[in-house]
Amino acid sequence: MRIDILTLFPDLFTGPFSESMIRRAQEAGHAEIHLHDIREFSKDKHKRVDDYPFGGGAGMVMAIQPIADAIESLKAERHYDHVIYMSPDGQTLKQSICNTLSLAENIIILCGHYKGIDQRIRDHYITMEISIGDYVLTGGELAACVVVDSIVRLVPGVLSDEESALTDTFQDNLLAPPIYTRPSDYNGWKVPDILLSGHEANIEQWRMDQALERTKRLRPDLLK
Ligand code: ADE
């Protein structure tokens, strides 16, 4: 999978993409992540990327030309399955969206700043708008990191068998059951006996019961 990210702040991505699983996914060739500085596409002599909103109002708007040229230059090279705009107006990110996106070959993710982007970019290029929750960030970069992380781990080959995504919280609309590791008794805090019993079927049943109980208690909305 190839992900092209359009941003005014490419350095914001350095940490999240150069550690742990996302780094390994890139090194192993499962994911290619390319960062593009929108400012480099500006034809303005001062490399400006924003302008005042028509009709007045507070805040600046990301101008159409640098973004349009950046998207056009990428689309001239290959087909993109999705051109995603990170925005609090978008559909809220859910595991089902991550699953779908992880099957894509090539995607573009556009990160907004200031008051947002010229509407014509949304009308003519954007195929999907994603929000990571009902709150406003200073820009789309941190949200884009969340999207990339949640989809790259699902690309076939990225997770080992032990890390399998099939048992993730949300993968079947249930929260994950509690997990424990050694020691089985920590200063009197004991691991449930059933997990030490070696009885696989009973353990599986216990995990399912726990997952259901947790979901009912903490996220009843998931069961609807
Ligand atoms: N940009 C600003 N706030 C955002 C949010 N909540 N989700 C996605 N992109 C954003």
Coordinates of N, CA and C and ligand atoms in Angstrom, one line a residue:
M1 N 0.8 -1.2 0.0 CA 0.0 0.0 0.0 C 0.9 1.2 0.0
R2 N 0.4 2.2 -0.8 CA 1.2 3.5 -0.8 C 0.3 4.6 -0.3
I3 N 0.9 5.4 0.6 CA 0.1 6.5 1.2 C 0.9 7.8 0.9
D4 N 0.2 8.8 0.3 CA 0.8 10.1 0.1 C 0.1 11.1 0.9
I5 N 0.9 11.8 1.8 CA 0.3 12.7 2.7 C 0.7 14.1 2.3
L6 N -0.3 15.0 2.1 CA -0.1 16.4 1.8 C -0.2 17.2 3.1
T7 N 0.8 18.0 3.4 CA 0.8 18.7 4.7 C 1.6 19.9 4.6
L8 N 1.3 20.9 5.5 CA 2.2 22.0 5.6 C 3.3 21.8 6.7
F9 N 3.2 20.7 7.4 CA 4.1 20.4 8.5 C 4.6 18.9 8.4
P10 N 5.5 18.6 7.4 CA 5.9 17.2 7.3 C 6.7 16.7 8.5
D11 N 7.4 17.6 9.2 CA 8.2 17.1 10.3 C 7.3 16.5 11.4
L12 N 6.0 16.9 11.5 CA 5.2 16.4 12.5 C 5.1 14.8 12.5
F13 N 5.4 14.3 11.3 CA 5.2 12.8 11.1 C 6.4 12.0 11.5
T14 N 7.5 12.7 11.7 CA 8.8 12.0 11.8 C 8.7 10.9 12.9
G15 N 8.3 11.4 14.1 CA 8.3 10.4 15.2 C 7.4 9.2 15.0
P16 N 6.1 9.5 14.8 CA 5.1 8.4 14.7 C 5.5 7.4 13.6
F17 N 6.1 7.8 12.5 CA 6.3 6.9 11.4 C 7.7 6.3 11.4
S18 N 8.5 6.7 12.4 CA 9.9 6.1 12.4 C 10.1 5.2 13.6
E19 N 9.1 4.7 14.2 CA 9.2 3.8 15.3 C 8.3 2.6 15.1
S20 N 8.6 1.5 15.9 CA 7.7 0.4 16.1 C 7.2 -0.2 14.8
M21 N 5.9 -0.5 14.8 CA 5.3 -1.3 13.7 C 5.2 -0.5 12.4
I22 N 5.0 0.8 12.5 CA 4.9 1.5 11.2 C 6.2 1.6 10.5
R23 N 7.3 1.7 11.3 CA 8.6 1.7 10.7 C 8.9 0.3 10.1
R24 N 8.6 -0.7 10.9 CA 8.8 -2.1 10.3 C 8.0 -2.4 9.1
A25 N 6.8 -1.9 9.1 CA 5.9 -2.1 7.9 C 6.6 -1.5 6.7
Q26 N 7.2 -0.3 6.8 CA 7.8 0.4 5.7 C 9.1 -0.4 5.3
E27 N 9.9 -0.8 6.3 CA 11.1 -1.5 6.0 C 10.9 -2.8 5.3
A28 N 9.8 -3.4 5.6 CA 9.5 -4.7 5.0 C 8.8 -4.6 3.6
G29 N 8.5 -3.3 3.3 CA 7.9 -3.1 2.0 C 6.3 -3.2 2.0
H30 N 5.7 -3.4 3.1 CA 4.3 -3.5 3.2 C 3.6 -2.2 3.0
A31 N 4.2 -1.1 3.4 CA 3.7 0.2 3.3 C 4.7 1.2 2.8
E32 N 4.4 2.1 1.9 CA 5.2 3.2 1.5 C 4.5 4.5 1.9
I33 N 5.2 5.3 2.7 CA 4.6 6.5 3.1 C 5.4 7.7 2.6
H34 N 4.8 8.5 1.8 CA 5.5 9.7 1.2 C 4.9 11.0 1.7
L35 N 5.7 11.8 2.2 CA 5.3 13.1 2.8 C 5.5 14.2 1.7
H36 N 4.6 15.1 1.5 CA 4.7 16.2 0.5 C 4.4 17.5 1.2
D37 N 5.3 18.4 1.1 CA 5.1 19.8 1.7 C 4.3 20.6 0.7
I38 N 3.0 20.9 1.1 CA 2.1 21.7 0.2 C 2.8 23.0 -0.2
R39 N 3.6 23.6 0.7 CA 4.2 24.9 0.4 C 5.1 24.8 -0.9
E40 N 5.7 23.7 -1.1 CA 6.6 23.6 -2.3 C 5.8 23.7 -3.6
F41 N 4.5 23.5 -3.5 CA 3.7 23.6 -4.8 C 3.2 25.0 -5.0
S42 N 3.4 25.9 -4.1 CA 2.8 27.2 -4.2 C 3.5 28.0 -5.3
K43 N 2.7 28.6 -6.2 CA 3.3 29.4 -7.3 C 3.4 30.9 -6.8
D44 N 3.0 31.2 -5.6 CA 3.1 32.6 -5.1 C 4.6 32.9 -4.9
K45 N 5.0 34.1 -5.1 CA 6.5 34.4 -5.0 C 7.0 34.3 -3.6
H46 N 6.1 34.5 -2.6 CA 6.5 34.3 -1.2 C 6.1 32.9 -0.7
K47 N 5.7 32.0 -1.6 CA 5.3 30.7 -1.2 C 4.1 30.6 -0.2
R48 N 3.3 31.6 -0.4 CA 2.1 31.7 0.5 C 1.1 30.5 0.1
V49 N 0.5 30.0 1.1 CA -0.4 28.9 0.9 C -1.9 29.2 1.4
D50 N -2.0 30.4 2.0 CA -3.3 30.7 2.5 C -3.8 32.1 2.1
D51 N -5.1 32.4 2.3 CA -5.6 33.7 1.8 C -6.8 34.0 2.7
Y52 N -7.3 35.3 2.5 CA -8.5 35.7 3.2 C -9.7 35.0 2.7
P53 N -10.7 34.8 3.5 CA -12.0 34.2 3.0 C -12.8 35.2 2.2
F54 N -13.3 34.8 1.0 CA -14.3 35.6 0.3 C -15.5 35.8 1.3
G55 N -16.0 37.0 1.3 CA -17.2 37.3 2.1 C -16.9 37.7 3.5
G56 N -15.6 37.7 3.8 CA -15.1 38.1 5.1 C -15.2 37.0 6.2
G57 N -14.9 37.3 7.4 CA -14.9 36.3 8.5 C -13.5 36.1 9.0
A58 N -13.5 35.5 10.2 CA -12.2 35.3 10.9 C -11.4 34.2 10.3
G59 N -10.1 34.2 10.3 CA -9.3 33.1 10.0 C -8.9 33.0 8.5
M60 N -7.9 32.3 8.2 CA -7.4 32.2 6.8 C -7.8 30.9 6.2
V61 N -7.8 30.8 4.9 CA -8.3 29.6 4.2 C -7.1 29.1 3.4
M62 N -6.9 27.8 3.4 CA -5.8 27.2 2.6 C -6.3 27.3 1.1
A63 N -5.4 27.9 0.3 CA -5.8 28.3 -1.1 C -5.8 27.0 -2.0
I64 N -6.5 27.2 -3.1 CA -6.8 26.1 -4.0 C -5.5 25.6 -4.8
Q65 N -4.7 26.6 -5.3 CA -3.7 26.3 -6.3 C -2.6 25.3 -5.7
P66 N -2.0 25.5 -4.6 CA -0.9 24.6 -4.2 C -1.5 23.2 -3.9
I67 N -2.7 23.1 -3.4 CA -3.3 21.8 -3.1 C -3.7 21.1 -4.4
A68 N -4.3 21.8 -5.3 CA -4.7 21.2 -6.6 C -3.5 20.7 -7.3
D69 N -2.5 21.5 -7.4 CA -1.3 21.1 -8.1 C -0.6 19.9 -7.5
A70 N -0.6 19.8 -6.1 CA 0.0 18.7 -5.4 C -0.8 17.4 -5.8
I71 N -2.1 17.5 -5.7 CA -3.0 16.3 -6.0 C -2.8 15.9 -7.5
E72 N -2.8 16.9 -8.4 CA -2.7 16.6 -9.8 C -1.4 15.9 -10.1
S73 N -0.3 16.4 -9.5 CA 1.0 15.8 -9.7 C 1.0 14.3 -9.3
L74 N 0.4 14.0 -8.2 CA 0.3 12.6 -7.8 C -0.6 11.8 -8.7
K75 N -1.7 12.3 -9.0 CA -2.7 11.6 -9.9 C -2.1 11.3 -11.3
A76 N -1.2 12.1 -11.7 CA -0.6 11.9 -13.0 C 0.3 10.7 -13.0
E77 N 0.7 10.3 -11.8 CA 1.7 9.2 -11.7 C 1.0 7.8 -11.5
R78 N -0.2 7.8 -10.9 CA -0.9 6.5 -10.6 C -2.3 6.8 -10.2
H79 N -3.1 5.7 -10.2 CA -4.5 5.8 -9.8 C -4.6 5.8 -8.2
Y80 N -5.4 6.6 -7.7 CA -5.7 6.6 -6.2 C -7.1 6.1 -5.9
D81 N -7.1 5.2 -5.0 CA -8.4 4.6 -4.6 C -9.2 5.6 -3.8
H82 N -8.5 6.4 -3.0 CA -9.2 7.4 -2.1 C -8.4 8.7 -2.0
V83 N -9.0 9.8 -2.0 CA -8.4 11.1 -1.7 C -9.1 11.6 -0.4
I84 N -8.4 11.5 0.7 CA -9.0 11.7 2.0 C -8.7 13.0 2.6
Y85 N -9.6 13.7 3.1 CA -9.4 15.0 3.7 C -9.6 14.8 5.2
M86 N -8.6 15.1 6.1 CA -8.8 15.0 7.5 C -9.6 16.2 8.0
S87 N -10.7 16.1 8.6 CA -11.5 17.2 9.0 C -12.5 16.8 10.1
P88 N -12.7 17.7 11.0 CA -13.7 17.4 12.1 C -15.2 17.2 11.5
D89 N -15.4 17.7 10.3 CA -16.7 17.5 9.6 C -16.9 16.1 9.1
G90 N -15.8 15.3 9.0 CA -15.9 14.1 8.3 C -16.6 13.0 9.0
Q91 N -16.7 11.8 8.4 CA -17.3 10.7 9.1 C -16.3 10.2 10.2
T92 N -16.8 9.8 11.3 CA -16.0 9.4 12.4 C -15.3 8.1 12.1
L93 N -14.0 8.1 12.3 CA -13.2 6.9 12.0 C -13.7 5.7 12.9
K94 N -13.9 4.6 12.2 CA -14.3 3.4 12.9 C -13.5 2.2 12.4
Q95 N -13.5 1.1 13.1 CA -12.7 0.0 12.6 C -13.1 -0.5 11.2
S96 N -14.4 -0.4 11.0 CA -14.9 -0.9 9.6 C -14.3 0.0 8.5
I97 N -14.1 1.3 8.8 CA -13.4 2.2 7.8 C -12.0 1.8 7.6
C98 N -11.3 1.5 8.7 CA -9.9 1.1 8.7 C -9.8 -0.2 7.9
N99 N -10.7 -1.1 8.1 CA -10.6 -2.4 7.4 C -10.7 -2.1 5.9
T100 N -11.6 -1.3 5.5 CA -11.8 -1.0 4.0 C -10.6 -0.3 3.5
L101 N -10.1 0.7 4.2 CA -8.9 1.5 3.7 C -7.7 0.6 3.6
S102 N -7.5 -0.4 4.5 CA -6.3 -1.2 4.5 C -6.2 -2.0 3.2
L103 N -7.3 -2.2 2.5 CA -7.3 -3.0 1.2 C -6.9 -2.1 0.0
A104 N -6.8 -0.8 0.2 CA -6.5 0.1 -0.9 C -5.1 -0.1 -1.4
E105 N -4.9 0.2 -2.6 CA -3.6 0.2 -3.2 C -2.8 1.5 -3.0
N106 N -3.5 2.6 -3.3 CA -2.9 3.9 -3.2 C -3.9 4.9 -2.6
I107 N -3.5 5.7 -1.6 CA -4.4 6.7 -1.1 C -3.6 8.0 -0.8
I108 N -4.4 9.1 -1.0 CA -3.8 10.4 -0.6 C -4.5 10.9 0.6
I109 N -3.8 11.5 1.6 CA -4.4 12.0 2.8 C -4.0 13.5 2.8
L110 N -5.0 14.4 2.8 CA -4.7 15.8 2.8 C -5.0 16.3 4.3
C111 N -4.0 17.1 4.8 CA -4.2 17.6 6.1 C -4.5 19.1 6.0
G112 N -5.5 19.5 6.7 CA -5.9 20.9 6.6 C -5.3 21.7 7.8
H113 N -5.4 23.0 7.6 CA -4.9 24.0 8.7 C -5.7 25.2 8.6
Y114 N -5.5 26.1 9.5 CA -6.2 27.4 9.6 C -7.7 27.1 9.7
K115 N -8.5 27.8 8.9 CA -10.0 27.6 9.0 C -10.4 26.4 8.1
G116 N -9.5 25.9 7.3 CA -9.8 24.8 6.4 C -9.4 25.1 5.0
I117 N -9.9 24.3 4.1 CA -9.4 24.4 2.7 C -10.5 25.0 1.8
D118 N -10.2 25.6 0.7 CA -11.1 26.1 -0.3 C -12.1 25.0 -0.6
Q119 N -13.4 25.3 -0.5 CA -14.4 24.3 -0.8 C -14.3 23.5 -2.1
R120 N -13.7 24.2 -3.1 CA -13.6 23.6 -4.4 C -12.7 22.4 -4.4
I121 N -11.7 22.4 -3.5 CA -10.9 21.2 -3.4 C -11.8 20.0 -2.9
R122 N -12.6 20.3 -2.0 CA -13.5 19.2 -1.4 C -14.4 18.8 -2.5
D123 N -15.0 19.7 -3.3 CA -16.0 19.4 -4.3 C -15.4 18.5 -5.4
H124 N -14.1 18.8 -5.8 CA -13.6 18.2 -7.0 C -12.6 17.1 -6.8
Y125 N -11.9 17.1 -5.7 CA -10.9 16.0 -5.5 C -11.2 15.0 -4.4
I126 N -11.8 15.5 -3.3 CA -11.9 14.7 -2.1 C -13.0 13.6 -2.3
T127 N -12.6 12.4 -2.0 CA -13.6 11.3 -2.1 C -14.1 10.9 -0.7
M128 N -13.4 11.3 0.3 CA -13.8 10.8 1.7 C -13.3 11.8 2.7
E129 N -14.1 12.2 3.7 CA -13.6 13.1 4.7 C -13.7 12.3 6.0
I130 N -12.6 12.3 6.8 CA -12.5 11.5 8.0 C -12.2 12.4 9.2
S131 N -13.0 12.2 10.3 CA -12.7 12.9 11.6 C -12.3 11.8 12.5
I132 N -11.4 12.2 13.5 CA -11.1 11.2 14.5 C -11.9 11.4 15.8
G133 N -12.8 12.3 15.8 CA -13.6 12.5 16.9 C -14.2 13.9 17.0
D134 N -15.2 14.2 17.8 CA -15.8 15.4 17.9 C -15.1 16.5 18.7
Y135 N -13.9 16.8 18.2 CA -13.1 17.9 18.9 C -12.3 18.5 17.7
V136 N -11.8 19.7 17.9 CA -11.0 20.3 16.9 C -9.5 20.4 17.2
L137 N -8.7 19.8 16.3 CA -7.3 19.8 16.5 C -6.7 21.0 15.7
T138 N -5.4 21.4 16.0 CA -4.9 22.5 15.3 C -4.7 22.3 13.8
G139 N -4.6 21.0 13.4 CA -4.5 20.6 12.0 C -4.8 19.2 11.8
G140 N -4.8 18.7 10.6 CA -5.1 17.3 10.3 C -4.0 16.3 10.6
E141 N -2.8 16.8 10.9 CA -1.6 15.9 10.9 C -1.7 14.8 12.0
L142 N -2.1 15.2 13.2 CA -2.2 14.1 14.2 C -3.3 13.1 13.9
A143 N -4.4 13.6 13.3 CA -5.5 12.8 12.9 C -5.0 11.8 11.8
A144 N -4.2 12.4 10.9 CA -3.7 11.5 9.8 C -2.8 10.4 10.3
C145 N -2.0 10.7 11.4 CA -1.2 9.7 12.0 C -2.0 8.6 12.5
V146 N -3.2 8.9 13.1 CA -4.1 7.9 13.7 C -4.6 7.0 12.6
V147 N -5.0 7.7 11.4 CA -5.5 6.9 10.3 C -4.5 6.0 9.8
V148 N -3.3 6.5 9.5 CA -2.2 5.7 9.0 C -1.9 4.5 9.9
D149 N -1.8 4.8 11.2 CA -1.4 3.7 12.1 C -2.5 2.6 12.1
S150 N -3.8 3.1 12.1 CA -4.8 2.1 12.2 C -5.0 1.3 11.0
I151 N -4.6 1.8 9.8 CA -4.8 1.0 8.6 C -3.5 0.2 8.2
V152 N -2.3 0.8 8.5 CA -1.1 0.1 8.1 C -1.0 -1.3 8.8
R153 N -1.4 -1.3 10.1 CA -1.3 -2.5 10.9 C -2.2 -3.6 10.3
L154 N -3.2 -3.2 9.5 CA -4.1 -4.2 9.0 C -3.6 -4.8 7.6
V155 N -2.6 -4.1 7.0 CA -2.1 -4.6 5.7 C -1.5 -6.0 5.9
P156 N -2.0 -6.9 5.0 CA -1.5 -8.3 5.2 C 0.0 -8.4 5.3
G157 N 0.5 -9.1 6.3 CA 1.9 -9.3 6.5 C 2.5 -8.4 7.6
V158 N 1.8 -7.3 7.9 CA 2.4 -6.4 8.9 C 2.4 -6.9 10.3
L159 N 1.2 -7.5 10.7 CA 1.1 -8.1 12.0 C 1.6 -9.6 12.0
S160 N 2.3 -10.0 13.0 CA 2.6 -11.4 13.1 C 1.4 -12.2 13.6
D161 N 1.4 -13.5 13.5 CA 0.3 -14.3 14.0 C -0.1 -14.0 15.4
E162 N 0.9 -13.8 16.2 CA 0.7 -13.5 17.7 C 0.0 -12.2 17.9
E163 N 0.2 -11.3 16.9 CA -0.3 -9.9 17.1 C -1.7 -9.8 16.4
S164 N -2.1 -10.9 15.8 CA -3.3 -10.9 14.9 C -4.3 -9.9 15.2
A165 N -4.8 -9.2 14.2 CA -5.8 -8.1 14.4 C -7.2 -8.7 14.6
L166 N -7.3 -10.1 14.4 CA -8.6 -10.7 14.5 C -9.2 -10.6 15.9
T167 N -8.3 -10.5 16.9 CA -8.8 -10.5 18.3 C -8.8 -9.1 18.9
D168 N -8.6 -8.1 18.0 CA -8.6 -6.7 18.5 C -10.0 -6.3 19.0
T169 N -9.9 -5.4 20.0 CA -11.2 -4.7 20.4 C -11.7 -4.1 19.1
F170 N -13.1 -4.1 19.0 CA -13.8 -3.5 17.9 C -13.9 -4.4 16.7
Q171 N -13.0 -5.4 16.5 CA -12.9 -6.1 15.3 C -14.3 -6.9 15.1
D172 N -14.9 -7.3 16.2 CA -16.2 -7.9 16.0 C -17.2 -7.1 16.8
N173 N -17.0 -5.8 16.9 CA -17.9 -4.9 17.7 C -18.0 -5.2 19.1
L174 N -16.9 -5.9 19.6 CA -16.9 -6.1 21.1 C -15.6 -5.6 21.6
L175 N -15.6 -5.2 22.9 CA -14.3 -4.8 23.5 C -13.6 -6.1 23.8
A176 N -12.3 -6.0 23.9 CA -11.5 -7.2 24.2 C -11.6 -7.7 25.6
P177 N -11.5 -9.0 25.9 CA -11.6 -9.4 27.3 C -10.3 -9.1 28.0
P178 N -10.3 -9.1 29.4 CA -9.1 -8.8 30.2 C -8.0 -9.8 29.8
I179 N -6.7 -9.3 29.9 CA -5.6 -10.2 29.7 C -4.6 -10.1 30.8
Y180 N -3.8 -11.1 31.1 CA -2.9 -11.2 32.2 C -1.6 -11.9 31.7
T181 N -0.5 -11.6 32.4 CA 0.7 -12.4 32.2 C 1.3 -12.7 33.6
R182 N 2.5 -13.3 33.6 CA 3.1 -13.7 34.9 C 3.5 -12.5 35.7
P183 N 3.5 -12.5 37.0 CA 3.2 -13.7 37.8 C 1.7 -13.9 38.0
S184 N 1.3 -15.1 38.3 CA -0.1 -15.4 38.5 C -0.6 -14.8 39.8
D185 N 0.3 -14.5 40.7 CA -0.1 -13.9 42.0 C 0.9 -12.7 42.3
Y186 N 0.4 -11.5 42.2 CA 1.2 -10.3 42.5 C 0.8 -9.7 43.8
N187 N 1.5 -9.9 44.8 CA 1.1 -9.4 46.2 C -0.3 -9.7 46.5
G188 N -0.8 -10.9 46.2 CA -2.2 -11.2 46.5 C -3.2 -10.9 45.4
W189 N -2.8 -10.1 44.4 CA -3.7 -9.9 43.2 C -3.6 -11.0 42.3
K190 N -4.7 -11.8 42.2 CA -4.6 -13.1 41.5 C -5.2 -13.1 40.1
V191 N -4.6 -13.9 39.2 CA -5.2 -14.1 37.9 C -6.4 -15.0 38.0
P192 N -7.5 -14.8 37.3 CA -8.6 -15.7 37.4 C -8.1 -17.2 37.1
D193 N -8.6 -18.1 38.0 CA -8.2 -19.5 38.0 C -8.4 -20.1 36.6
I194 N -9.5 -19.7 36.0 CA -9.8 -20.4 34.7 C -8.7 -20.3 33.7
L195 N -8.0 -19.1 33.7 CA -6.9 -18.9 32.7 C -5.7 -19.8 33.0
L196 N -5.7 -20.4 34.2 CA -4.5 -21.3 34.6 C -5.0 -22.7 34.4
S197 N -6.2 -23.0 34.1 CA -6.8 -24.3 34.1 C -6.3 -25.2 32.9
G198 N -5.9 -24.6 31.8 CA -5.5 -25.3 30.7 C -6.7 -25.8 29.8
H199 N -7.9 -25.5 30.3 CA -9.1 -26.0 29.5 C -9.5 -25.0 28.5
E200 N -9.1 -25.3 27.2 CA -9.2 -24.3 26.1 C -10.6 -23.9 25.9
A201 N -11.5 -24.8 25.9 CA -12.9 -24.5 25.5 C -13.5 -23.6 26.6
N202 N -13.2 -23.9 27.9 CA -13.8 -23.1 29.0 C -13.1 -21.7 28.9
I203 N -11.9 -21.6 28.6 CA -11.2 -20.3 28.5 C -11.8 -19.5 27.4
E204 N -12.0 -20.1 26.3 CA -12.6 -19.4 25.2 C -14.0 -18.8 25.5
Q205 N -14.8 -19.7 26.2 CA -16.1 -19.3 26.7 C -16.0 -18.1 27.7
W206 N -15.1 -18.2 28.6 CA -14.9 -17.2 29.6 C -14.5 -15.8 28.9
R207 N -13.6 -15.9 27.9 CA -13.2 -14.7 27.2 C -14.4 -14.1 26.5
M208 N -15.2 -14.9 25.9 CA -16.4 -14.4 25.2 C -17.4 -13.7 26.2
D209 N -17.6 -14.4 27.3 CA -18.5 -13.8 28.4 C -18.0 -12.5 28.9
Q210 N -16.6 -12.4 29.1 CA -16.0 -11.2 29.6 C -16.1 -10.1 28.6
A211 N -15.9 -10.4 27.3 CA -16.0 -9.4 26.3 C -17.4 -8.8 26.2
L212 N -18.4 -9.7 26.3 CA -19.8 -9.3 26.2 C -20.1 -8.4 27.4
E213 N -19.7 -8.9 28.6 CA -20.0 -8.1 29.9 C -19.4 -6.7 29.8
R214 N -18.1 -6.7 29.4 CA -17.4 -5.4 29.3 C -18.1 -4.5 28.3
T215 N -18.5 -5.0 27.2 CA -19.1 -4.2 26.2 C -20.4 -3.7 26.7
K216 N -21.2 -4.5 27.3 CA -22.5 -4.1 27.8 C -22.3 -3.0 28.8
R217 N -21.3 -3.1 29.7 CA -21.1 -2.1 30.8 C -20.5 -0.8 30.2
L218 N -19.4 -0.9 29.4 CA -18.7 0.3 29.0 C -19.1 0.9 27.7
R219 N -19.6 0.1 26.7 CA -19.9 0.6 25.4 C -21.2 -0.1 24.9
P220 N -22.3 0.1 25.6 CA -23.5 -0.6 25.2 C -23.9 -0.2 23.7
D221 N -23.5 1.0 23.3 CA -23.8 1.4 21.9 C -23.3 0.5 20.9
L222 N -22.2 -0.2 21.2 CA -21.6 -1.1 20.2 C -22.5 -2.4 19.9
L223 N -23.4 -2.7 20.9 CA -24.2 -3.9 20.7 C -25.5 -3.7 20.0
K224 N -25.8 -2.4 19.7 CA -27.0 -2.1 19.0 C -27.0 -2.5 17.5
Ligands
ADE1 N1 -8.6 18.4 11.9 C1 -9.0 19.1 12.9 N2 -9.7 18.4 13.8 C2 -9.8 17.2 13.3 C3 -10.5 16.0 13.8 N3 -11.1 16.0 14.9 N4 -10.4 14.9 13.0 C4 -9.7 15.0 11.8 N5 -9.1 16.0 11.3 C5 -9.1 17.2 12.1

